[in-house]
Coordinates of N, CA and C in Angstrom, one line a residue:
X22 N 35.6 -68.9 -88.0 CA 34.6 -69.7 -87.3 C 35.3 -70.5 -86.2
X23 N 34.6 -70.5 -85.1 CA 35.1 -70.9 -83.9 C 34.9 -72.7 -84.1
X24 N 35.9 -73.7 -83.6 CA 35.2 -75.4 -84.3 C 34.9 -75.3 -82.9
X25 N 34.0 -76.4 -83.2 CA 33.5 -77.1 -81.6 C 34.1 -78.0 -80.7
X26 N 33.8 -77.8 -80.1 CA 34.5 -78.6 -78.7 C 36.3 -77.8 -78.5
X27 N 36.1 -76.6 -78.7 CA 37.2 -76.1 -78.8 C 37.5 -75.5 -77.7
X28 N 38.4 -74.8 -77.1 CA 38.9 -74.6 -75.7 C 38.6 -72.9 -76.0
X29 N 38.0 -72.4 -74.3 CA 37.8 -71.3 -74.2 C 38.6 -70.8 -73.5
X30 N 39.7 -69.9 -74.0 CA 40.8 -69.1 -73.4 C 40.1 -68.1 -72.7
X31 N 40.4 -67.5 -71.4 CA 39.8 -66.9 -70.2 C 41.2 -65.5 -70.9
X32 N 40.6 -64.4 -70.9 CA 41.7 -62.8 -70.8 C 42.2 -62.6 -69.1
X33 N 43.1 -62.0 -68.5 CA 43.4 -62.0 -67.4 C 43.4 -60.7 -67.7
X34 N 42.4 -60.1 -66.6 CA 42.6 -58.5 -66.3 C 43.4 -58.1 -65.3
X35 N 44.3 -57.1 -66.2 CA 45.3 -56.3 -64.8 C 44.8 -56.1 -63.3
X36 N 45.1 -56.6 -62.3 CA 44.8 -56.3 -61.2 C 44.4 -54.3 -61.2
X37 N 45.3 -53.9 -61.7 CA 45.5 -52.2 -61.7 C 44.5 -51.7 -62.5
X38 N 43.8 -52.8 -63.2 CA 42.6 -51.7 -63.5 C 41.2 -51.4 -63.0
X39 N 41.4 -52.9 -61.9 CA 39.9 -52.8 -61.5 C 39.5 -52.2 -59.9
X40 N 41.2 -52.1 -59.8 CA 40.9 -51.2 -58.3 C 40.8 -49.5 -58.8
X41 N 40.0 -48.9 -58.0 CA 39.5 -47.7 -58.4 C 40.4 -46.7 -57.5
X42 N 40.9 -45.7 -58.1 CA 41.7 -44.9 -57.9 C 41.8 -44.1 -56.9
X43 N 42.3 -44.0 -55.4 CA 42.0 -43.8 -54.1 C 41.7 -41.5 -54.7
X44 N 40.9 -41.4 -54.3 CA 40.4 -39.7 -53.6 C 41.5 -38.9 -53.4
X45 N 42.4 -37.9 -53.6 CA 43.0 -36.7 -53.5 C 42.7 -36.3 -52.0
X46 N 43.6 -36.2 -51.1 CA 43.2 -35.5 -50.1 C 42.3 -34.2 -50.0
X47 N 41.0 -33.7 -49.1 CA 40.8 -32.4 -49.4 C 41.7 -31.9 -49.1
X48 N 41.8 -30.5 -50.0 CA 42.1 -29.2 -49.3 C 41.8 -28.3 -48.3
X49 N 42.9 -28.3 -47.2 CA 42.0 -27.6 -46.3 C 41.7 -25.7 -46.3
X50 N 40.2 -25.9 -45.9 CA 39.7 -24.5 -46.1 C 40.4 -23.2 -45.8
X51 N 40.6 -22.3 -46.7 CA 41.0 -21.1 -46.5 C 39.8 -20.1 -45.4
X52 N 41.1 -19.8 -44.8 CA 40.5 -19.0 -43.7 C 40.0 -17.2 -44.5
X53 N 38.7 -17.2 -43.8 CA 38.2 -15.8 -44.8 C 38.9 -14.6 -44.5
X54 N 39.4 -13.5 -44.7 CA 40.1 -12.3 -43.9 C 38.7 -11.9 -42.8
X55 N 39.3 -11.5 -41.5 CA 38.5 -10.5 -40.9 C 38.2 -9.1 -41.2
X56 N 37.5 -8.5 -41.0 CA 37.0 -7.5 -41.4 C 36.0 -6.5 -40.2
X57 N 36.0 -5.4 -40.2 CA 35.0 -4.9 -38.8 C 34.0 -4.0 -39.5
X58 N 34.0 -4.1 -41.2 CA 32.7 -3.7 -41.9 C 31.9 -4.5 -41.4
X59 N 30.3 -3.7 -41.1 CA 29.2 -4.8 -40.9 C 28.4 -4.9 -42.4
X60 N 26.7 -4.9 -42.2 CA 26.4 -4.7 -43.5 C 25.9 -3.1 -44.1
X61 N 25.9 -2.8 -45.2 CA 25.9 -1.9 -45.5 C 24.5 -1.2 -45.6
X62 N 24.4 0.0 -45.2 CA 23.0 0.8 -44.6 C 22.7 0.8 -45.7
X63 N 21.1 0.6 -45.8 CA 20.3 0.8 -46.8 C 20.3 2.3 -47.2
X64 N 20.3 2.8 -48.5 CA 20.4 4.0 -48.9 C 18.9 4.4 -48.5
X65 N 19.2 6.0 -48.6 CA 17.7 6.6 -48.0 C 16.6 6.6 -49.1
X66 N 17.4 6.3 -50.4 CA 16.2 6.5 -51.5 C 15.5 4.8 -51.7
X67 N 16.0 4.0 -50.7 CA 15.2 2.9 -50.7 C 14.2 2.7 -49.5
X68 N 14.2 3.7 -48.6 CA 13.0 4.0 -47.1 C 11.6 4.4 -48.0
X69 N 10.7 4.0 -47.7 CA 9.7 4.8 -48.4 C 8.7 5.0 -46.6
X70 N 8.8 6.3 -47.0 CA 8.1 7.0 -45.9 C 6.5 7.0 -45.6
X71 N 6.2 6.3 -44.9 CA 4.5 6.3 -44.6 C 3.7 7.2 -44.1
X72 N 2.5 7.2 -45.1 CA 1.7 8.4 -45.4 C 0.9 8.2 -43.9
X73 N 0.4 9.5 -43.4 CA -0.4 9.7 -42.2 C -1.6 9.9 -42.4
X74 N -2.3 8.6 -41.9 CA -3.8 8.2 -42.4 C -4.6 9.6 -41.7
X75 N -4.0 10.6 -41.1 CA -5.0 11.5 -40.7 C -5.3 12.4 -41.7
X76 N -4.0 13.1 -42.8 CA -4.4 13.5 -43.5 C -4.0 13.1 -45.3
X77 N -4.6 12.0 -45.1 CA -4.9 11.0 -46.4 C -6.2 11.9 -47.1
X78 N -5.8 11.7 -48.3 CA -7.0 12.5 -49.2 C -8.2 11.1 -49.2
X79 N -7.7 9.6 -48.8 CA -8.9 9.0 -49.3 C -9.6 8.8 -48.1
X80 N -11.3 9.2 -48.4 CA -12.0 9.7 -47.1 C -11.9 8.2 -45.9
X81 N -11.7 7.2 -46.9 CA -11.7 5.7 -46.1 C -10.8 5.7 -45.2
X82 N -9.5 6.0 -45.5 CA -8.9 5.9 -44.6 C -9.0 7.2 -43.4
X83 N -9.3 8.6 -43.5 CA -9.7 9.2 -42.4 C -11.0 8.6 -42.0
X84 N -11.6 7.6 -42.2 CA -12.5 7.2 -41.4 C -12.1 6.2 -40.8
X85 N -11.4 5.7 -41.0 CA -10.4 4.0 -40.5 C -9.5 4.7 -39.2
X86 N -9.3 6.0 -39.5 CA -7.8 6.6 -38.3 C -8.7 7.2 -37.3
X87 N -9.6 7.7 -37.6 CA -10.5 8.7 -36.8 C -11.2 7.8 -35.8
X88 N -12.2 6.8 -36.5 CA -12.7 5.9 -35.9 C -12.0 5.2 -34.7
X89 N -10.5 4.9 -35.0 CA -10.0 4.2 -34.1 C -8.6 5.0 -33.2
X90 N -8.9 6.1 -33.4 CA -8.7 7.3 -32.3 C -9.8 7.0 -31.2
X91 N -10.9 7.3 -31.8 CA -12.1 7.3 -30.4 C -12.3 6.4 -30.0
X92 N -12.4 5.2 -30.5 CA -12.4 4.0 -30.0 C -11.0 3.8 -28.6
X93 N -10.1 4.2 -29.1 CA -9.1 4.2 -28.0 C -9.4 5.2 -26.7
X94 N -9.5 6.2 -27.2 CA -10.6 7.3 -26.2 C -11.0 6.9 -25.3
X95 N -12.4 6.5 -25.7 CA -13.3 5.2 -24.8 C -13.3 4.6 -24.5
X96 N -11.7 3.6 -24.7 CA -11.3 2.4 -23.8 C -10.5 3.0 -22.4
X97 N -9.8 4.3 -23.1 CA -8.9 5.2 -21.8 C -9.9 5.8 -20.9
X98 N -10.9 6.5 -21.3 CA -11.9 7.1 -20.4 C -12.8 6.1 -19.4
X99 N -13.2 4.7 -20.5 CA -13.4 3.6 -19.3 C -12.7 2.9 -18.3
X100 N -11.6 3.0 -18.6 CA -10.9 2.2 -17.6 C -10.5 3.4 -16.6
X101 N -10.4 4.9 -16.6 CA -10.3 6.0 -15.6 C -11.4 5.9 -14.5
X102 N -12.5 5.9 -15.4 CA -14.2 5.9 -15.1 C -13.9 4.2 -13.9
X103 N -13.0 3.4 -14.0 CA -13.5 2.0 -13.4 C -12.6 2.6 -12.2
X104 N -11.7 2.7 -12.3 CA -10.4 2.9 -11.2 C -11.3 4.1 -10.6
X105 N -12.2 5.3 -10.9 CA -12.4 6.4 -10.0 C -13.3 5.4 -8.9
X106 N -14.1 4.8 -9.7 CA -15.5 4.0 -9.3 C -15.1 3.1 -8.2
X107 N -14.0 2.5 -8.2 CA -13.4 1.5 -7.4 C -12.8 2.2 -6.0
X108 N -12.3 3.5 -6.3 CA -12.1 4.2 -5.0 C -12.5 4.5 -4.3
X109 N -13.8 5.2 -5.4 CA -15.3 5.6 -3.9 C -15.8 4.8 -3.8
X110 N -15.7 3.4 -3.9 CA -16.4 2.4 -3.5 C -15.7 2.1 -2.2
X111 N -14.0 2.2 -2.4 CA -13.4 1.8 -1.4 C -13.8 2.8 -0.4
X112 N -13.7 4.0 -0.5 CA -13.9 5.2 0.6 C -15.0 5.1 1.2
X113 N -16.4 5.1 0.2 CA -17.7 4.5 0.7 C -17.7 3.2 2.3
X114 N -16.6 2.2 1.4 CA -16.6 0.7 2.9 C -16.0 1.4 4.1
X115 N -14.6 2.1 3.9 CA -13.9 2.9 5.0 C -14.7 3.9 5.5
X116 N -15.6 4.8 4.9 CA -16.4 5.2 6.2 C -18.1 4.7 6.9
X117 N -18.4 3.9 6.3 CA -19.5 2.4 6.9 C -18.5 1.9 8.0
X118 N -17.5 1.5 7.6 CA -16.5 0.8 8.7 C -16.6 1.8 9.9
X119 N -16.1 3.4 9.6 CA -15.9 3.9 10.7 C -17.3 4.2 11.5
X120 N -18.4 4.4 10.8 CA -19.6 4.8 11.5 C -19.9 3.4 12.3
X121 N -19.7 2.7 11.7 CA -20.0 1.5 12.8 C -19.4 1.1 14.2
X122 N -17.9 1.9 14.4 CA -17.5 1.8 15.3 C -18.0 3.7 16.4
X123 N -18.5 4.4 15.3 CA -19.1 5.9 16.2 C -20.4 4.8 17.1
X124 N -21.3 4.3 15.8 CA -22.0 3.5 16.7 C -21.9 2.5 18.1
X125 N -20.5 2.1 18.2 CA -20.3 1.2 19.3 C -19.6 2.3 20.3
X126 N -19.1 3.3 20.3 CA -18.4 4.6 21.1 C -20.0 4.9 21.8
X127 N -20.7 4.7 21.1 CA -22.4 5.4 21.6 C -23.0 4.5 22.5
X128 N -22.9 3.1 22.9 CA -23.2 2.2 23.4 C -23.3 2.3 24.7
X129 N -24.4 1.5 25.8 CA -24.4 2.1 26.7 C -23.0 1.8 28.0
X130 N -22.1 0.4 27.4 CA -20.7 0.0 28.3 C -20.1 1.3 28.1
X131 N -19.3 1.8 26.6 CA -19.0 2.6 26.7 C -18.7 3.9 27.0
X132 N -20.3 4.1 27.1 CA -20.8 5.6 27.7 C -20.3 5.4 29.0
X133 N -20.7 4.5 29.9 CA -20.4 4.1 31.3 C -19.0 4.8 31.7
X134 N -18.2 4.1 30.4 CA -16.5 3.9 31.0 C -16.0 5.2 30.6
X135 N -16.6 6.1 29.6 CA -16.5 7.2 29.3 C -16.3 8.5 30.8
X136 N -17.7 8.2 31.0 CA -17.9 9.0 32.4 C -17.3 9.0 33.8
X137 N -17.2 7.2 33.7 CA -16.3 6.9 34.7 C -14.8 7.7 34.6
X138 N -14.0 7.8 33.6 CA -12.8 8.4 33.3 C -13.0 9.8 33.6
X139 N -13.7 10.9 32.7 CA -13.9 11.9 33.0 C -14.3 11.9 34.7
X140 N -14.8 11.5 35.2 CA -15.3 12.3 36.8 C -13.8 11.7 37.4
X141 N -13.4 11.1 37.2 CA -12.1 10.3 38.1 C -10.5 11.4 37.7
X142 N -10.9 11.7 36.4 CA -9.6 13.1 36.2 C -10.0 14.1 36.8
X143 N -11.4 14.4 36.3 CA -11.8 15.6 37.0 C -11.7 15.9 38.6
X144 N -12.1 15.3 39.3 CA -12.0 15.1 40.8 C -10.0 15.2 41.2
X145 N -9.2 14.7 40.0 CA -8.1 14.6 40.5 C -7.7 16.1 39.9
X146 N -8.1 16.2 39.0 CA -7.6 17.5 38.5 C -7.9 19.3 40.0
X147 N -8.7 19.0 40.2 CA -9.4 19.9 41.3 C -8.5 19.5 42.1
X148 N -8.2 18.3 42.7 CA -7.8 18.2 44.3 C -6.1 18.8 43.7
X149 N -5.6 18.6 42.8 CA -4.2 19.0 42.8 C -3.8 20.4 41.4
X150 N -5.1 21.2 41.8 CA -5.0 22.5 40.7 C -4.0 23.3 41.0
X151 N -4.2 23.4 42.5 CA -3.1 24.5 43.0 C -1.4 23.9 42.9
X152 N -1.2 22.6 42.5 CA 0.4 22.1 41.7 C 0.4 22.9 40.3
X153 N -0.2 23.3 39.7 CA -0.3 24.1 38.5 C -0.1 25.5 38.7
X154 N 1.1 25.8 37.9 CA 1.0 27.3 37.7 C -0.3 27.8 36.9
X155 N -0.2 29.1 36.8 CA -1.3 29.6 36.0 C -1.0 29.8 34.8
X156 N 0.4 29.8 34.6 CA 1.4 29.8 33.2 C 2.1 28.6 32.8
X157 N 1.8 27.7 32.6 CA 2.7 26.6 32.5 C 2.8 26.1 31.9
X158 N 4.6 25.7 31.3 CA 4.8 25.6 29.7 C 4.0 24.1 29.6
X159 N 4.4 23.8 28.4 CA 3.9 22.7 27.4 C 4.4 21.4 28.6
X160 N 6.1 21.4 28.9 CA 6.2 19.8 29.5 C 6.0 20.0 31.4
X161 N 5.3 21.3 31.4 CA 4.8 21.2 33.3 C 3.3 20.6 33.0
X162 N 2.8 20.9 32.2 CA 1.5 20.4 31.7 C 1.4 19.0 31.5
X163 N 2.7 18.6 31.1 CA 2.4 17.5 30.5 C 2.9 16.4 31.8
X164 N 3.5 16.8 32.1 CA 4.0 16.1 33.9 C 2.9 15.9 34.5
X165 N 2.5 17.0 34.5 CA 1.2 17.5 35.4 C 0.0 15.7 34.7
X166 N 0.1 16.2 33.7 CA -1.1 14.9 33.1 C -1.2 13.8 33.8
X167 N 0.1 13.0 33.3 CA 0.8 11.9 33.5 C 0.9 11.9 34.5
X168 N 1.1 12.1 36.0 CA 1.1 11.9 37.4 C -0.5 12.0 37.9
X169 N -1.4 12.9 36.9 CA -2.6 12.4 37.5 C -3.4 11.4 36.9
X170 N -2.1 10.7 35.6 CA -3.4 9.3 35.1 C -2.9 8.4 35.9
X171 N -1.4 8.3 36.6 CA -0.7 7.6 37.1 C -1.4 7.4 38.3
X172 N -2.5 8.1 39.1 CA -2.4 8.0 40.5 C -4.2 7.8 40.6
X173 N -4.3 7.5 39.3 CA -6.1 7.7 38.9 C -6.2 5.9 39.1
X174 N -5.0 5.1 38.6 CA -5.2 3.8 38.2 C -4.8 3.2 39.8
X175 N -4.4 3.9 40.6 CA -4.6 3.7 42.1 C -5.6 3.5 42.9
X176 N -5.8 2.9 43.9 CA -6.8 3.0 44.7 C -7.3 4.0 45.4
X177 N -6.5 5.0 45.7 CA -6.2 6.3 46.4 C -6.6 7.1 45.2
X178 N -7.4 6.9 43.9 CA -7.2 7.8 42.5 C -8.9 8.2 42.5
X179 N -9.3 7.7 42.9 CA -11.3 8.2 43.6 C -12.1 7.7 44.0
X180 N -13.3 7.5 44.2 CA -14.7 6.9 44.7 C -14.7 5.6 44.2
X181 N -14.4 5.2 43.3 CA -14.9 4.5 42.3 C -13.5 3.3 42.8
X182 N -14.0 2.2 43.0 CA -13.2 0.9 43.4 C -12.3 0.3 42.3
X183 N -11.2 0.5 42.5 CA -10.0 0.4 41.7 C -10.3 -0.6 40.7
X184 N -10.9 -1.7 40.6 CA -11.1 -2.9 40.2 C -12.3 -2.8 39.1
X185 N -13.4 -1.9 39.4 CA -14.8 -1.4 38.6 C -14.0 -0.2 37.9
X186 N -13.5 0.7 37.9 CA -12.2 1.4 37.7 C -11.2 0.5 36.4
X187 N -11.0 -0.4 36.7 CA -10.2 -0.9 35.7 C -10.4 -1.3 34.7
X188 N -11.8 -1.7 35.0 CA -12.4 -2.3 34.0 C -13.2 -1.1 33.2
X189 N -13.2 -0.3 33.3 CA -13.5 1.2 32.6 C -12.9 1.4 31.6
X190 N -11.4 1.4 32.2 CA -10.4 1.5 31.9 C -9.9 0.9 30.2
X191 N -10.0 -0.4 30.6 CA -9.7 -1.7 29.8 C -10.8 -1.2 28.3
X192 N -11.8 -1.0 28.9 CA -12.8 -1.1 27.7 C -12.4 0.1 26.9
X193 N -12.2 1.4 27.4 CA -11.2 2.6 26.5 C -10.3 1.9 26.0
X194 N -9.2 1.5 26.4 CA -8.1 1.1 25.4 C -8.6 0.0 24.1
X195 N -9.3 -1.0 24.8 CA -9.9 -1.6 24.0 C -10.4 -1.4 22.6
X196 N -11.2 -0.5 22.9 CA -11.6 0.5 21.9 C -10.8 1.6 20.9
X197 N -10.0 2.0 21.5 CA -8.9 3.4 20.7 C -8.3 2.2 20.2
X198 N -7.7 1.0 20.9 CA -6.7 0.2 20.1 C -7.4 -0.3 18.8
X199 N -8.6 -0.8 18.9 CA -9.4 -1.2 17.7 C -9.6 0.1 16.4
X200 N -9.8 1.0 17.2 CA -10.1 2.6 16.3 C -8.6 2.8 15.4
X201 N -7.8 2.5 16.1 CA -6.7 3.1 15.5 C -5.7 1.7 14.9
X202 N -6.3 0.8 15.1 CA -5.3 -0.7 13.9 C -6.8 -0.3 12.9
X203 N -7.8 0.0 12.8 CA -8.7 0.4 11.8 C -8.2 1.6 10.8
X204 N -7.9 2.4 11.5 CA -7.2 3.1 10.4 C -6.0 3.5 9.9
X205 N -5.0 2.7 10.9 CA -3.8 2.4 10.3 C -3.6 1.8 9.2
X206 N -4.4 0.8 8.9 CA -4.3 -0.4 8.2 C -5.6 -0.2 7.0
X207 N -6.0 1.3 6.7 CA -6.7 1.9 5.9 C -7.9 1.4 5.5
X208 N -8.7 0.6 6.5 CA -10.0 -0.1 7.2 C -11.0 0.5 7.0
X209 N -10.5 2.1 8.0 CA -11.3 3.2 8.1 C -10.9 4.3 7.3
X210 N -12.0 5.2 7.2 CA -11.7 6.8 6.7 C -10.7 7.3 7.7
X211 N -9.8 7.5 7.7 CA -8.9 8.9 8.7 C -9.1 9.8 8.7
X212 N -9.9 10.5 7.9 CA -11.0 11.9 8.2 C -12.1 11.9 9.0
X213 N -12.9 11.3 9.0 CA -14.1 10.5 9.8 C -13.6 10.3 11.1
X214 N -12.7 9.2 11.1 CA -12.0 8.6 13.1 C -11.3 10.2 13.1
X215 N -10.7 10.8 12.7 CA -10.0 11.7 13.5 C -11.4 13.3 13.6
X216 N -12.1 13.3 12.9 CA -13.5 13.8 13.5 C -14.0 13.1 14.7
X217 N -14.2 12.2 15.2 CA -14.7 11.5 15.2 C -14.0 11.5 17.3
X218 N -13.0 11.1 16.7 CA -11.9 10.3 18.1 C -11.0 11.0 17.9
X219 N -10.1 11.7 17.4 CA -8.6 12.3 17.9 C -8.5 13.3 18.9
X220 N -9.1 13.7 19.0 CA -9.2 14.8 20.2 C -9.2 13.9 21.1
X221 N -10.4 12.8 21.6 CA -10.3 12.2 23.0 C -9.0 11.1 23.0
X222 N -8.8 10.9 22.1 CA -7.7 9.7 21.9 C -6.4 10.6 22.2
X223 N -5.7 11.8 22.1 CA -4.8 12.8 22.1 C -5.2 12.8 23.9
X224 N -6.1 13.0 24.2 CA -6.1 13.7 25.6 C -6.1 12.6 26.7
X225 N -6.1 11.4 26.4 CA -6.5 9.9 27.0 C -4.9 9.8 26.8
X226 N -4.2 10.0 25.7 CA -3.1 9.9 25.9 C -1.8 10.5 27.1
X227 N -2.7 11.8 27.1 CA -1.5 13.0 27.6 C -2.1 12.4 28.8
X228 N -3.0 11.5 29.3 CA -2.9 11.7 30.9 C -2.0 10.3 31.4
X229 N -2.6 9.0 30.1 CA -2.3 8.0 30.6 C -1.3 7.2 30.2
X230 N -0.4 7.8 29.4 CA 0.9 7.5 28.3 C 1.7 7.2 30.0
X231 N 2.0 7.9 30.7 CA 2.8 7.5 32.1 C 2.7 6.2 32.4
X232 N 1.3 5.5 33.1 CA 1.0 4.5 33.3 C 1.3 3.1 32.4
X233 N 1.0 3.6 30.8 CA 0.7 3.1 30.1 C 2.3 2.1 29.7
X234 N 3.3 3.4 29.8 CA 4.8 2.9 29.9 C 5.4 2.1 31.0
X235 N 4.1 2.1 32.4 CA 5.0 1.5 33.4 C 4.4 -0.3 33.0
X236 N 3.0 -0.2 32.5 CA 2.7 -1.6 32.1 C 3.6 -2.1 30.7
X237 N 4.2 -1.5 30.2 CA 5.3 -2.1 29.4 C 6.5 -2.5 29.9
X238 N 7.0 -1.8 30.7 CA 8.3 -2.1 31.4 C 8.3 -3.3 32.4
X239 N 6.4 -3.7 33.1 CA 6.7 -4.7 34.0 C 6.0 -5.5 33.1
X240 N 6.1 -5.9 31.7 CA 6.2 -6.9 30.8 C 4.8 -6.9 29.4
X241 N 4.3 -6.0 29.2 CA 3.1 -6.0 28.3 C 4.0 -5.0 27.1
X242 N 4.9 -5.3 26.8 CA 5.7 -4.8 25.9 C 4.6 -3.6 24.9
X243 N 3.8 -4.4 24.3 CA 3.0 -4.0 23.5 C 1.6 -3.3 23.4
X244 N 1.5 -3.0 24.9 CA 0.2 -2.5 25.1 C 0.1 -1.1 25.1
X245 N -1.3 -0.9 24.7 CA -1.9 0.4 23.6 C -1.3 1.0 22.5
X246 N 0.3 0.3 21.9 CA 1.2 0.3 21.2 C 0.4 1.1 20.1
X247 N -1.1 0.8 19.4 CA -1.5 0.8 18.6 C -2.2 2.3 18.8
X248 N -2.6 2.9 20.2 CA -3.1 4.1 20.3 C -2.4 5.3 20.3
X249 N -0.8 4.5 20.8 CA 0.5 5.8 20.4 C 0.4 5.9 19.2
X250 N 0.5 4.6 18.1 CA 0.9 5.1 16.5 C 0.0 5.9 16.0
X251 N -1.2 5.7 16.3 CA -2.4 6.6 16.0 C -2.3 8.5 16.5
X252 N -2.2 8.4 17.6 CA -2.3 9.7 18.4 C -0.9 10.3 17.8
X253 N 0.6 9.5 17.8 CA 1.5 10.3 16.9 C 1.5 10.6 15.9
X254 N 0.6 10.3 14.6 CA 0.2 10.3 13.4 C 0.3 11.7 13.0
X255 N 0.6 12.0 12.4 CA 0.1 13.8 12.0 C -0.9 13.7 11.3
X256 N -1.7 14.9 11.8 CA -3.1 14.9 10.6 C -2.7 15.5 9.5
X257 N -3.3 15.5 8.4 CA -3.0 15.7 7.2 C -3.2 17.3 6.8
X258 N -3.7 17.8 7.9 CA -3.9 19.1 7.8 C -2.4 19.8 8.4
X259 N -1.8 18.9 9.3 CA -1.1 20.0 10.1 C 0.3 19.6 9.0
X260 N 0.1 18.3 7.9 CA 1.8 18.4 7.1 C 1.1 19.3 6.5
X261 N 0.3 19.1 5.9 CA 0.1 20.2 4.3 C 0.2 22.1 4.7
X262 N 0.4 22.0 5.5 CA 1.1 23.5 6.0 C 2.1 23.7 6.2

């Protein structure tokens, strides 16, 4: 038995046992060997091969495959059916486009300027027939043109007052230049305009292509630019041969 008032002796603990024992350095990680195996192919007796719902014995599913065969059908056949529909719609505008310009070729200016042209070659063509052989190749012919559109846009070129004359003139180009950025630029039908205008547009050319180069050279760079690309155009008949 402990007496009272008796003195409490205190134990001294080792410093060494209450500090906790410092961690072992890690070890550092081992490097794994390389290797140029990848992973290994699944064996073929683990593929299981999928049955073809077309000739499935259970009727459900040939009605699930069949059904959505035709279904696909009739999404391919409508979307054919929209793209045909859309083209002859377009072909349809391209030849409305072009009849509306046969309509303005019919007009009474243009009839005017039509005639005016025609009597003004014609008249030149007579006065200088006898410069023509009776055989004459392709580029005496074509000289021949071209010196009579050249001398048509003259004062000395007929009856008709160089200035009322020009303005003849102006309204043809006018027009073929309009005809032909129409169906360059796939506006127009090019079967229609070349029914229609290539023959006069070809022959408007062969007279007045001369003239037509000298107003480029004294600075209209660009003028009837649009009636040459048209008139050099090949028709579609003369590649497909």
């Amino acid at each position: 038995m402990k007496k009272p008032g008796g003195k409490v002796t205190e134990q001294v603990v080792p410093a060494t046992a209450l500090t906790t024992a410092e961690p072992s350095p890690a070890k550092k990680a081992e490097a794994l060997p390389e290797t140029t195996e990848g992973f290994p192919w699944p064996s073929s007796h683990e593929i299981k091969k999928e049955s073809n719902p077309f000739t499935d014995r259970d009727w459900r599913m040939l009605a699930y495959a069949w059904s959505g065969l035709l279904v696909r059908l009739v999404i391919i056949f409508t979307l054919l059916f929209s793209v045909f529909q859309f083209l002859a719609n377009q072909e349809q505008k391209r030849v409305e486009q072009t009849m509306a310009l046969v309509e303005l070729w019919e007009s009474k200016d243009l009839q005017q300027a039509q005639r005016a042209l025609k009597e003004r070659l014609a008249a030149l063509n007579t006065k200088y027939d006898n410069l023509l052989g009776a055989n004459p190749t392709p580029t005496e012919e074509q000289v021949f043109r071209q010196r009579i559109g050249i001398e048509a846009m003259t004062g000395d070129g007929g009856t008709m007052p160089l200035a009322d004359f020009s303005d003849h003139f102006d309204r043809i180009v006018y027009f073929l230049n309009r005809l032909s950025i129409c169906v360059e630029s796939d506006l127009c039908s090019r079967k229609v305009a070349d029914a229609y205008f290539r023959d006069y547009a070809v022959s408007f050319w062969s007279y007045f292509a001369g003239y037509i180069d000298k107003q480029r050279k004294a600075g209209s760079a660009n003028f009837a630019s649009a009636i040459e690309t048209y008139v050099r155009q090949e028709q579609p008949e003369a590649t497909s041969k």
